[in-house]
Amino acid sequence: MQTKIYTNYETLSAAVAQIMFDTIQQKPNAVICLASGHTPLLPCQLFVQKANDEHLHISETTFIGLDEWVAVPPENEGSCHYFLYNTIFNPLILQAGQIHVFNSMAEDLNAECETMDAVIEHNGGIDLMIVGIGMNGHIGFNEPGVAFNNLSHVIELDKTTIEVGQKYFPAATTLSRGITIGLQHLMNAKQVLLIANGEKKASIIKKTIEEEVSNQIPATIMQTHSNGMIMIDAAAASQLSKNYLYEV
Ligand code: GLP
């Protein structure tokens, strides 16, 4: 794992967008797995702009949504579905067959998980995975205590996730379970970027990078990924010990 620190959210976002662009340019049929949330907003917007401006050949690329709140419908603007379609899938004008997201309204959520695992396998695995980090160290909805060898699964949400998650919704929303790509998928992915910005992420970023690998802080799994990169801005890096500082 490498850690890269950028001056601010804008330069961090431009670097993430460039990696997305390069990955698809080098391998047009790449499989890209994307988180939703506030952190990937600007990276996705910059990527869309660059892909459209430079006519990136994107019709063979497969996009996978990392996670979803169970029982939150896609038209709810706090859903991951809403974010991904509005920020990236619709502006890129993708074909429906290129997009795979969990249907968290489905009656059989285990079948949703099996379908997602089969899609990933059928397409030869994930080439690039871009994830954020929750205030409790979760990745997707891989909450503290999760098994590192899980594939897609449904999980009871942690108290912190339920509280912090309210920020995405216009009105108080009942959140109890999540459906998510598992950490075994992350370990199998050819490249993983964990991105974070802002001072509020500084404490969990310090733990993720400096503490021992443990499922109590699921993001520590990044330390064991041979092609994993933690990309953060200076504010999110502000609590790192000197030994862990790598400026770019
Ligand atoms: C959310 C999502 C994650 C996301 C993380 C950070 O709850 N389940 O996929 O990466 O928390 O979100 P944000 O970027 O808004 O801080």
PDB file of C-alpha atoms and ligand atoms in Angstrom:
ATOM      1  CA  MET A   1       0.000   0.000   0.000  1.00  0.00           C
ATOM      2  CA  GLN A   2       1.104   3.530  -0.746  1.00  0.00           C
ATOM      3  CA  THR A   3      -0.111   6.771   0.789  1.00  0.00           C
ATOM      4  CA  LYS A   4      -0.294   9.957  -1.276  1.00  0.00           C
ATOM      5  CA  ILE A   5      -1.075  13.344   0.151  1.00  0.00           C
ATOM      6  CA  TYR A   6      -2.422  16.162  -2.030  1.00  0.00           C
ATOM      7  CA  THR A   7      -2.590  19.855  -1.256  1.00  0.00           C
ATOM      8  CA  ASN A   8      -6.371  19.980  -1.315  1.00  0.00           C
ATOM      9  CA  TYR A   9      -9.555  18.231  -2.437  1.00  0.00           C
ATOM     10  CA  GLU A  10      -9.280  19.675  -5.943  1.00  0.00           C
ATOM     11  CA  THR A  11      -5.800  18.290  -6.677  1.00  0.00           C
ATOM     12  CA  LEU A  12      -6.715  14.978  -5.038  1.00  0.00           C
ATOM     13  CA  SER A  13      -9.855  14.745  -7.187  1.00  0.00           C
ATOM     14  CA  ALA A  14      -7.952  15.536 -10.386  1.00  0.00           C
ATOM     15  CA  ALA A  15      -5.472  12.737  -9.623  1.00  0.00           C
ATOM     16  CA  VAL A  16      -8.286  10.223  -9.012  1.00  0.00           C
ATOM     17  CA  ALA A  17     -10.048  11.255 -12.228  1.00  0.00           C
ATOM     18  CA  GLN A  18      -6.787  10.823 -14.146  1.00  0.00           C
ATOM     19  CA  ILE A  19      -6.339   7.261 -12.819  1.00  0.00           C
ATOM     20  CA  MET A  20      -9.909   6.403 -13.866  1.00  0.00           C
ATOM     21  CA  PHE A  21      -9.242   7.853 -17.304  1.00  0.00           C
ATOM     22  CA  ASP A  22      -5.920   6.037 -17.749  1.00  0.00           C
ATOM     23  CA  THR A  23      -7.365   2.716 -16.580  1.00  0.00           C
ATOM     24  CA  ILE A  24     -10.142   2.809 -19.164  1.00  0.00           C
ATOM     25  CA  GLN A  25      -7.894   4.156 -21.921  1.00  0.00           C
ATOM     26  CA  GLN A  26      -5.486   1.263 -21.364  1.00  0.00           C
ATOM     27  CA  LYS A  27      -8.253  -1.323 -20.973  1.00  0.00           C
ATOM     28  CA  PRO A  28     -11.575  -0.229 -22.516  1.00  0.00           C
ATOM     29  CA  ASN A  29     -13.380  -3.294 -21.114  1.00  0.00           C
ATOM     30  CA  ALA A  30     -12.199  -2.578 -17.562  1.00  0.00           C
ATOM     31  CA  VAL A  31     -14.456  -3.223 -14.568  1.00  0.00           C
ATOM     32  CA  ILE A  32     -14.667  -0.163 -12.316  1.00  0.00           C
ATOM     33  CA  CYS A  33     -16.290  -0.286  -8.870  1.00  0.00           C
ATOM     34  CA  LEU A  34     -17.314   3.072  -7.420  1.00  0.00           C
ATOM     35  CA  ALA A  35     -18.388   4.327  -4.016  1.00  0.00           C
ATOM     36  CA  SER A  36     -20.967   7.017  -3.606  1.00  0.00           C
ATOM     37  CA  GLY A  37     -20.889   9.668  -0.862  1.00  0.00           C
ATOM     38  CA  HIS A  38     -19.469  13.164  -0.670  1.00  0.00           C
ATOM     39  CA  THR A  39     -15.810  12.284  -1.267  1.00  0.00           C
ATOM     40  CA  PRO A  40     -16.134  10.845  -4.815  1.00  0.00           C
ATOM     41  CA  LEU A  41     -18.286  13.732  -6.060  1.00  0.00           C
ATOM     42  CA  LEU A  42     -15.580  15.950  -7.554  1.00  0.00           C
ATOM     43  CA  PRO A  43     -13.419  13.034  -8.809  1.00  0.00           C
ATOM     44  CA  CYS A  44     -16.448  11.676 -10.692  1.00  0.00           C
ATOM     45  CA  GLN A  45     -17.379  15.108 -12.078  1.00  0.00           C
ATOM     46  CA  LEU A  46     -13.815  15.730 -13.290  1.00  0.00           C
ATOM     47  CA  PHE A  47     -13.677  12.272 -14.821  1.00  0.00           C
ATOM     48  CA  VAL A  48     -16.952  12.786 -16.711  1.00  0.00           C
ATOM     49  CA  GLN A  49     -15.712  16.122 -18.051  1.00  0.00           C
ATOM     50  CA  LYS A  50     -12.407  14.666 -19.208  1.00  0.00           C
ATOM     51  CA  ALA A  51     -13.976  11.509 -20.658  1.00  0.00           C
ATOM     52  CA  ASN A  52     -16.481  13.551 -22.658  1.00  0.00           C
ATOM     53  CA  ASP A  53     -13.986  16.245 -23.746  1.00  0.00           C
ATOM     54  CA  GLU A  54     -11.464  13.668 -24.920  1.00  0.00           C
ATOM     55  CA  HIS A  55     -14.025  11.225 -26.348  1.00  0.00           C
ATOM     56  CA  LEU A  56     -12.856   8.355 -24.164  1.00  0.00           C
ATOM     57  CA  HIS A  57     -14.031   5.025 -25.567  1.00  0.00           C
ATOM     58  CA  ILE A  58     -16.245   3.943 -22.724  1.00  0.00           C
ATOM     59  CA  SER A  59     -18.907   1.734 -24.289  1.00  0.00           C
ATOM     60  CA  GLU A  60     -17.118  -1.493 -23.290  1.00  0.00           C
ATOM     61  CA  THR A  61     -16.486  -0.522 -19.670  1.00  0.00           C
ATOM     62  CA  THR A  62     -18.433  -2.138 -16.825  1.00  0.00           C
ATOM     63  CA  PHE A  63     -19.408  -0.021 -13.804  1.00  0.00           C
ATOM     64  CA  ILE A  64     -20.324  -1.481 -10.425  1.00  0.00           C
ATOM     65  CA  GLY A  65     -21.915   0.352  -7.502  1.00  0.00           C
ATOM     66  CA  LEU A  66     -20.125  -0.433  -4.233  1.00  0.00           C
ATOM     67  CA  ASP A  67     -23.072  -0.439  -1.855  1.00  0.00           C
ATOM     68  CA  GLU A  68     -26.634   0.613  -1.068  1.00  0.00           C
ATOM     69  CA  TRP A  69     -28.889   1.325   1.890  1.00  0.00           C
ATOM     70  CA  VAL A  70     -31.387  -1.534   2.210  1.00  0.00           C
ATOM     71  CA  ALA A  71     -35.001  -0.453   1.537  1.00  0.00           C
ATOM     72  CA  VAL A  72     -34.093   3.055   0.361  1.00  0.00           C
ATOM     73  CA  PRO A  73     -35.581   3.445  -3.135  1.00  0.00           C
ATOM     74  CA  PRO A  74     -33.411   4.597  -6.061  1.00  0.00           C
ATOM     75  CA  GLU A  75     -35.363   7.837  -6.517  1.00  0.00           C
ATOM     76  CA  ASN A  76     -34.466   8.920  -2.971  1.00  0.00           C
ATOM     77  CA  GLU A  77     -31.673  11.462  -3.371  1.00  0.00           C
ATOM     78  CA  GLY A  78     -29.806   9.949  -0.393  1.00  0.00           C
ATOM     79  CA  SER A  79     -29.512   6.573  -2.119  1.00  0.00           C
ATOM     80  CA  CYS A  80     -26.224   5.449  -3.616  1.00  0.00           C
ATOM     81  CA  HIS A  81     -28.144   4.696  -6.806  1.00  0.00           C
ATOM     82  CA  TYR A  82     -29.233   8.331  -7.088  1.00  0.00           C
ATOM     83  CA  PHE A  83     -25.669   9.589  -6.616  1.00  0.00           C
ATOM     84  CA  LEU A  84     -24.107   7.228  -9.134  1.00  0.00           C
ATOM     85  CA  TYR A  85     -26.706   7.737 -11.853  1.00  0.00           C
ATOM     86  CA  ASN A  86     -26.774  11.520 -11.519  1.00  0.00           C
ATOM     87  CA  THR A  87     -23.059  12.069 -11.082  1.00  0.00           C
ATOM     88  CA  ILE A  88     -21.552   9.585 -13.469  1.00  0.00           C
ATOM     89  CA  PHE A  89     -23.740   7.027 -15.254  1.00  0.00           C
ATOM     90  CA  ASN A  90     -26.223   9.417 -16.872  1.00  0.00           C
ATOM     91  CA  PRO A  91     -23.672  12.106 -17.844  1.00  0.00           C
ATOM     92  CA  LEU A  92     -21.522   9.417 -19.502  1.00  0.00           C
ATOM     93  CA  ILE A  93     -24.567   8.110 -21.398  1.00  0.00           C
ATOM     94  CA  LEU A  94     -23.847   4.459 -20.620  1.00  0.00           C
ATOM     95  CA  GLN A  95     -25.914   1.525 -21.847  1.00  0.00           C
ATOM     96  CA  ALA A  96     -27.962  -0.248 -19.161  1.00  0.00           C
ATOM     97  CA  GLY A  97     -25.899  -3.437 -19.593  1.00  0.00           C
ATOM     98  CA  GLN A  98     -22.749  -1.598 -18.524  1.00  0.00           C
ATOM     99  CA  ILE A  99     -24.140  -0.745 -15.092  1.00  0.00           C
ATOM    100  CA  HIS A 100     -24.512  -3.121 -12.147  1.00  0.00           C
ATOM    101  CA  VAL A 101     -25.869  -1.805  -8.851  1.00  0.00           C
ATOM    102  CA  PHE A 102     -27.576  -3.597  -5.978  1.00  0.00           C
ATOM    103  CA  ASN A 103     -31.368  -3.439  -5.988  1.00  0.00           C
ATOM    104  CA  SER A 104     -31.847  -2.920  -2.273  1.00  0.00           C
ATOM    105  CA  MET A 105     -35.645  -2.997  -2.689  1.00  0.00           C
ATOM    106  CA  ALA A 106     -35.508  -6.626  -3.861  1.00  0.00           C
ATOM    107  CA  GLU A 107     -37.295  -9.226  -1.768  1.00  0.00           C
ATOM    108  CA  ASP A 108     -34.396 -11.646  -2.069  1.00  0.00           C
ATOM    109  CA  LEU A 109     -31.296  -9.672  -1.130  1.00  0.00           C
ATOM    110  CA  ASN A 110     -29.130 -12.795  -1.041  1.00  0.00           C
ATOM    111  CA  ALA A 111     -29.968 -13.342  -4.703  1.00  0.00           C
ATOM    112  CA  GLU A 112     -28.871  -9.732  -5.369  1.00  0.00           C
ATOM    113  CA  CYS A 113     -25.524 -10.555  -3.740  1.00  0.00           C
ATOM    114  CA  GLU A 114     -25.130 -13.738  -5.770  1.00  0.00           C
ATOM    115  CA  THR A 115     -25.907 -11.862  -8.980  1.00  0.00           C
ATOM    116  CA  MET A 116     -23.306  -9.214  -8.184  1.00  0.00           C
ATOM    117  CA  ASP A 117     -20.647 -11.825  -7.391  1.00  0.00           C
ATOM    118  CA  ALA A 118     -21.440 -13.595 -10.673  1.00  0.00           C
ATOM    119  CA  VAL A 119     -21.197 -10.314 -12.644  1.00  0.00           C
ATOM    120  CA  ILE A 120     -17.778  -9.609 -11.174  1.00  0.00           C
ATOM    121  CA  GLU A 121     -16.544 -13.118 -11.918  1.00  0.00           C
ATOM    122  CA  HIS A 122     -18.013 -13.177 -15.418  1.00  0.00           C
ATOM    123  CA  ASN A 123     -16.250  -9.897 -16.281  1.00  0.00           C
ATOM    124  CA  GLY A 124     -12.867 -11.129 -15.057  1.00  0.00           C
ATOM    125  CA  GLY A 125     -12.750  -9.322 -11.694  1.00  0.00           C
ATOM    126  CA  ILE A 126     -12.560  -5.679 -10.674  1.00  0.00           C
ATOM    127  CA  ASP A 127      -9.758  -3.679 -12.315  1.00  0.00           C
ATOM    128  CA  LEU A 128     -10.140  -0.461 -10.341  1.00  0.00           C
ATOM    129  CA  MET A 129     -12.035   0.064  -7.123  1.00  0.00           C
ATOM    130  CA  ILE A 130     -12.487   3.571  -5.708  1.00  0.00           C
ATOM    131  CA  VAL A 131     -13.742   3.657  -2.138  1.00  0.00           C
ATOM    132  CA  GLY A 132     -14.275   6.210   0.593  1.00  0.00           C
ATOM    133  CA  ILE A 133     -13.971   5.659   4.322  1.00  0.00           C
ATOM    134  CA  GLY A 134     -16.640   5.975   6.983  1.00  0.00           C
ATOM    135  CA  MET A 135     -16.009   7.755  10.283  1.00  0.00           C
ATOM    136  CA  ASN A 136     -15.833   4.290  11.910  1.00  0.00           C
ATOM    137  CA  GLY A 137     -13.367   2.968   9.326  1.00  0.00           C
ATOM    138  CA  HIS A 138     -15.904   1.170   7.157  1.00  0.00           C
ATOM    139  CA  ILE A 139     -15.439   0.636   3.446  1.00  0.00           C
ATOM    140  CA  GLY A 140     -18.705   0.409   1.548  1.00  0.00           C
ATOM    141  CA  PHE A 141     -20.875  -1.115   4.257  1.00  0.00           C
ATOM    142  CA  ASN A 142     -18.159  -3.381   5.574  1.00  0.00           C
ATOM    143  CA  GLU A 143     -18.739  -2.364   9.165  1.00  0.00           C
ATOM    144  CA  PRO A 144     -16.443  -2.899  12.185  1.00  0.00           C
ATOM    145  CA  GLY A 145     -16.263  -6.631  12.951  1.00  0.00           C
ATOM    146  CA  VAL A 146     -16.897  -7.704   9.329  1.00  0.00           C
ATOM    147  CA  ALA A 147     -15.154 -10.814   7.993  1.00  0.00           C
ATOM    148  CA  PHE A 148     -12.316  -9.901   5.644  1.00  0.00           C
ATOM    149  CA  ASN A 149     -13.169 -12.831   3.337  1.00  0.00           C
ATOM    150  CA  ASN A 150     -16.768 -11.815   2.606  1.00  0.00           C
ATOM    151  CA  LEU A 151     -18.008 -11.419  -0.942  1.00  0.00           C
ATOM    152  CA  SER A 152     -21.211  -9.384  -1.458  1.00  0.00           C
ATOM    153  CA  HIS A 153     -23.421  -9.470   1.607  1.00  0.00           C
ATOM    154  CA  VAL A 154     -26.147  -7.795   3.646  1.00  0.00           C
ATOM    155  CA  ILE A 155     -25.133  -6.344   7.004  1.00  0.00           C
ATOM    156  CA  GLU A 156     -26.649  -4.612  10.042  1.00  0.00           C
ATOM    157  CA  LEU A 157     -25.396  -1.038  10.025  1.00  0.00           C
ATOM    158  CA  ASP A 158     -23.229   0.310  12.802  1.00  0.00           C
ATOM    159  CA  LYS A 159     -24.667   3.097  14.996  1.00  0.00           C
ATOM    160  CA  THR A 160     -22.130   5.605  13.639  1.00  0.00           C
ATOM    161  CA  THR A 161     -23.056   4.766  10.045  1.00  0.00           C
ATOM    162  CA  ILE A 162     -26.749   5.294  10.764  1.00  0.00           C
ATOM    163  CA  GLU A 163     -26.082   8.659  12.414  1.00  0.00           C
ATOM    164  CA  VAL A 164     -23.546   9.962   9.893  1.00  0.00           C
ATOM    165  CA  GLY A 165     -25.637   8.609   6.987  1.00  0.00           C
ATOM    166  CA  GLN A 166     -28.376  11.126   7.728  1.00  0.00           C
ATOM    167  CA  LYS A 167     -26.226  13.761   5.999  1.00  0.00           C
ATOM    168  CA  TYR A 168     -27.219  12.376   2.586  1.00  0.00           C
ATOM    169  CA  PHE A 169     -30.979  12.634   3.179  1.00  0.00           C
ATOM    170  CA  PRO A 170     -33.201  15.702   3.003  1.00  0.00           C
ATOM    171  CA  ALA A 171     -35.291  14.399   5.953  1.00  0.00           C
ATOM    172  CA  ALA A 172     -34.637  11.989   8.846  1.00  0.00           C
ATOM    173  CA  THR A 173     -34.545   8.487   7.352  1.00  0.00           C
ATOM    174  CA  THR A 174     -34.696   5.052   8.956  1.00  0.00           C
ATOM    175  CA  LEU A 175     -31.510   3.191   8.092  1.00  0.00           C
ATOM    176  CA  SER A 176     -30.835  -0.268   9.467  1.00  0.00           C
ATOM    177  CA  ARG A 177     -29.108  -2.527   6.951  1.00  0.00           C
ATOM    178  CA  GLY A 178     -26.742  -2.172   4.020  1.00  0.00           C
ATOM    179  CA  ILE A 179     -25.925  -4.337   0.999  1.00  0.00           C
ATOM    180  CA  THR A 180     -22.307  -4.159  -0.074  1.00  0.00           C
ATOM    181  CA  ILE A 181     -19.417  -5.508  -2.054  1.00  0.00           C
ATOM    182  CA  GLY A 182     -17.230  -7.445   0.408  1.00  0.00           C
ATOM    183  CA  LEU A 183     -13.627  -7.002   1.417  1.00  0.00           C
ATOM    184  CA  GLN A 184     -12.617 -10.188  -0.405  1.00  0.00           C
ATOM    185  CA  HIS A 185     -13.600  -8.366  -3.600  1.00  0.00           C
ATOM    186  CA  LEU A 186     -11.405  -5.464  -2.512  1.00  0.00           C
ATOM    187  CA  MET A 187      -8.458  -7.797  -1.948  1.00  0.00           C
ATOM    188  CA  ASN A 188      -9.072  -9.410  -5.352  1.00  0.00           C
ATOM    189  CA  ALA A 189      -9.293  -6.051  -7.169  1.00  0.00           C
ATOM    190  CA  LYS A 190      -6.271  -5.258  -9.339  1.00  0.00           C
ATOM    191  CA  GLN A 191      -6.048  -1.703  -8.016  1.00  0.00           C
ATOM    192  CA  VAL A 192      -7.772   0.008  -5.079  1.00  0.00           C
ATOM    193  CA  LEU A 193      -7.859   3.728  -4.253  1.00  0.00           C
ATOM    194  CA  LEU A 194      -9.143   4.749  -0.833  1.00  0.00           C
ATOM    195  CA  ILE A 195      -9.878   8.459  -0.916  1.00  0.00           C
ATOM    196  CA  ALA A 196     -10.569  10.882   1.935  1.00  0.00           C
ATOM    197  CA  ASN A 197     -10.546  14.616   2.446  1.00  0.00           C
ATOM    198  CA  GLY A 198     -11.077  17.111   5.217  1.00  0.00           C
ATOM    199  CA  GLU A 199     -10.075  17.354   8.852  1.00  0.00           C
ATOM    200  CA  LYS A 200     -13.022  15.264  10.030  1.00  0.00           C
ATOM    201  CA  LYS A 201     -11.389  12.203   8.439  1.00  0.00           C
ATOM    202  CA  ALA A 202      -7.930  12.870   9.969  1.00  0.00           C
ATOM    203  CA  SER A 203      -8.403  10.670  13.035  1.00  0.00           C
ATOM    204  CA  ILE A 204      -9.755   7.603  11.212  1.00  0.00           C
ATOM    205  CA  ILE A 205      -7.113   8.001   8.482  1.00  0.00           C
ATOM    206  CA  LYS A 206      -4.378   7.964  11.138  1.00  0.00           C
ATOM    207  CA  LYS A 207      -5.803   4.726  12.590  1.00  0.00           C
ATOM    208  CA  THR A 208      -6.196   3.179   9.127  1.00  0.00           C
ATOM    209  CA  ILE A 209      -2.571   3.808   8.213  1.00  0.00           C
ATOM    210  CA  GLU A 210      -0.776   3.522  11.549  1.00  0.00           C
ATOM    211  CA  GLU A 211      -2.685   0.916  13.574  1.00  0.00           C
ATOM    212  CA  GLU A 212      -2.475  -2.855  13.266  1.00  0.00           C
ATOM    213  CA  VAL A 213      -4.667  -4.518  10.670  1.00  0.00           C
ATOM    214  CA  SER A 214      -7.947  -5.448  12.346  1.00  0.00           C
ATOM    215  CA  ASN A 215     -11.543  -5.962  11.322  1.00  0.00           C
ATOM    216  CA  GLN A 216     -12.497  -3.487  14.062  1.00  0.00           C
ATOM    217  CA  ILE A 217     -11.231  -0.847  11.605  1.00  0.00           C
ATOM    218  CA  PRO A 218     -12.081  -2.505   8.293  1.00  0.00           C
ATOM    219  CA  ALA A 219     -10.110   0.048   6.226  1.00  0.00           C
ATOM    220  CA  THR A 220      -6.848  -1.240   7.773  1.00  0.00           C
ATOM    221  CA  ILE A 221      -7.169  -4.072   5.237  1.00  0.00           C
ATOM    222  CA  MET A 222      -5.739  -1.552   2.750  1.00  0.00           C
ATOM    223  CA  GLN A 223      -2.336  -2.068   4.388  1.00  0.00           C
ATOM    224  CA  THR A 224      -2.300  -5.612   3.005  1.00  0.00           C
ATOM    225  CA  HIS A 225      -3.239  -4.776  -0.599  1.00  0.00           C
ATOM    226  CA  SER A 226      -0.217  -4.901  -2.913  1.00  0.00           C
ATOM    227  CA  ASN A 227      -1.697  -2.345  -5.317  1.00  0.00           C
ATOM    228  CA  GLY A 228      -3.657  -0.217  -2.881  1.00  0.00           C
ATOM    229  CA  MET A 229      -3.276   3.520  -2.569  1.00  0.00           C
ATOM    230  CA  ILE A 230      -4.608   5.815   0.125  1.00  0.00           C
ATOM    231  CA  MET A 231      -5.110   9.211  -1.506  1.00  0.00           C
ATOM    232  CA  ILE A 232      -5.877  12.031   0.902  1.00  0.00           C
ATOM    233  CA  ASP A 233      -5.688  15.780   1.124  1.00  0.00           C
ATOM    234  CA  ALA A 234      -3.483  17.631   3.602  1.00  0.00           C
ATOM    235  CA  ALA A 235      -6.342  18.112   6.063  1.00  0.00           C
ATOM    236  CA  ALA A 236      -7.124  14.379   6.210  1.00  0.00           C
ATOM    237  CA  ALA A 237      -3.375  13.724   6.628  1.00  0.00           C
ATOM    238  CA  SER A 238      -2.977  16.268   9.424  1.00  0.00           C
ATOM    239  CA  GLN A 239      -2.779  13.724  12.278  1.00  0.00           C
ATOM    240  CA  LEU A 240      -0.337  11.309  10.621  1.00  0.00           C
ATOM    241  CA  SER A 241       2.970  10.713  12.380  1.00  0.00           C
ATOM    242  CA  LYS A 242       5.977  11.984  10.482  1.00  0.00           C
ATOM    243  CA  ASN A 243       7.031   8.475   9.431  1.00  0.00           C
ATOM    244  CA  TYR A 244       3.875   8.063   7.388  1.00  0.00           C
ATOM    245  CA  LEU A 245       4.014  11.336   5.461  1.00  0.00           C
ATOM    246  CA  TYR A 246       4.511  11.034   1.716  1.00  0.00           C
ATOM    247  CA  GLU A 247       3.884  14.302  -0.061  1.00  0.00           C
ATOM    248  CA  VAL A 248       3.213  14.310  -3.807  1.00  0.00           C
TER     249      VAL A 248
HETATM  250  C1  GLP B   1     -20.929   5.883   3.389  1.00  0.00           C
HETATM  251  C2  GLP B   1     -20.858   4.801   2.291  1.00  0.00           C
HETATM  252  C3  GLP B   1     -19.465   4.560   1.828  1.00  0.00           C
HETATM  253  C4  GLP B   1     -18.750   5.887   1.740  1.00  0.00           C
HETATM  254  C5  GLP B   1     -18.501   6.369   3.148  1.00  0.00           C
HETATM  255  C6  GLP B   1     -17.890   7.750   3.216  1.00  0.00           C
HETATM  256  O1  GLP B   1     -21.741   5.493   4.429  1.00  0.00           O
HETATM  257  N1  GLP B   1     -21.437   3.559   2.662  1.00  0.00           N
HETATM  258  O2  GLP B   1     -19.440   3.862   0.616  1.00  0.00           O
HETATM  259  O3  GLP B   1     -17.549   5.738   1.066  1.00  0.00           O
HETATM  260  O4  GLP B   1     -19.673   6.268   3.941  1.00  0.00           O
HETATM  261  O5  GLP B   1     -18.768   8.719   2.751  1.00  0.00           O
HETATM  262  P1  GLP B   1     -18.359  10.240   2.507  1.00  0.00           P
HETATM  263  O6  GLP B   1     -17.518  10.263   1.293  1.00  0.00           O
HETATM  264  O7  GLP B   1     -19.684  10.952   2.302  1.00  0.00           O
HETATM  265  O8  GLP B   1     -17.630  10.705   3.711  1.00  0.00           O
END
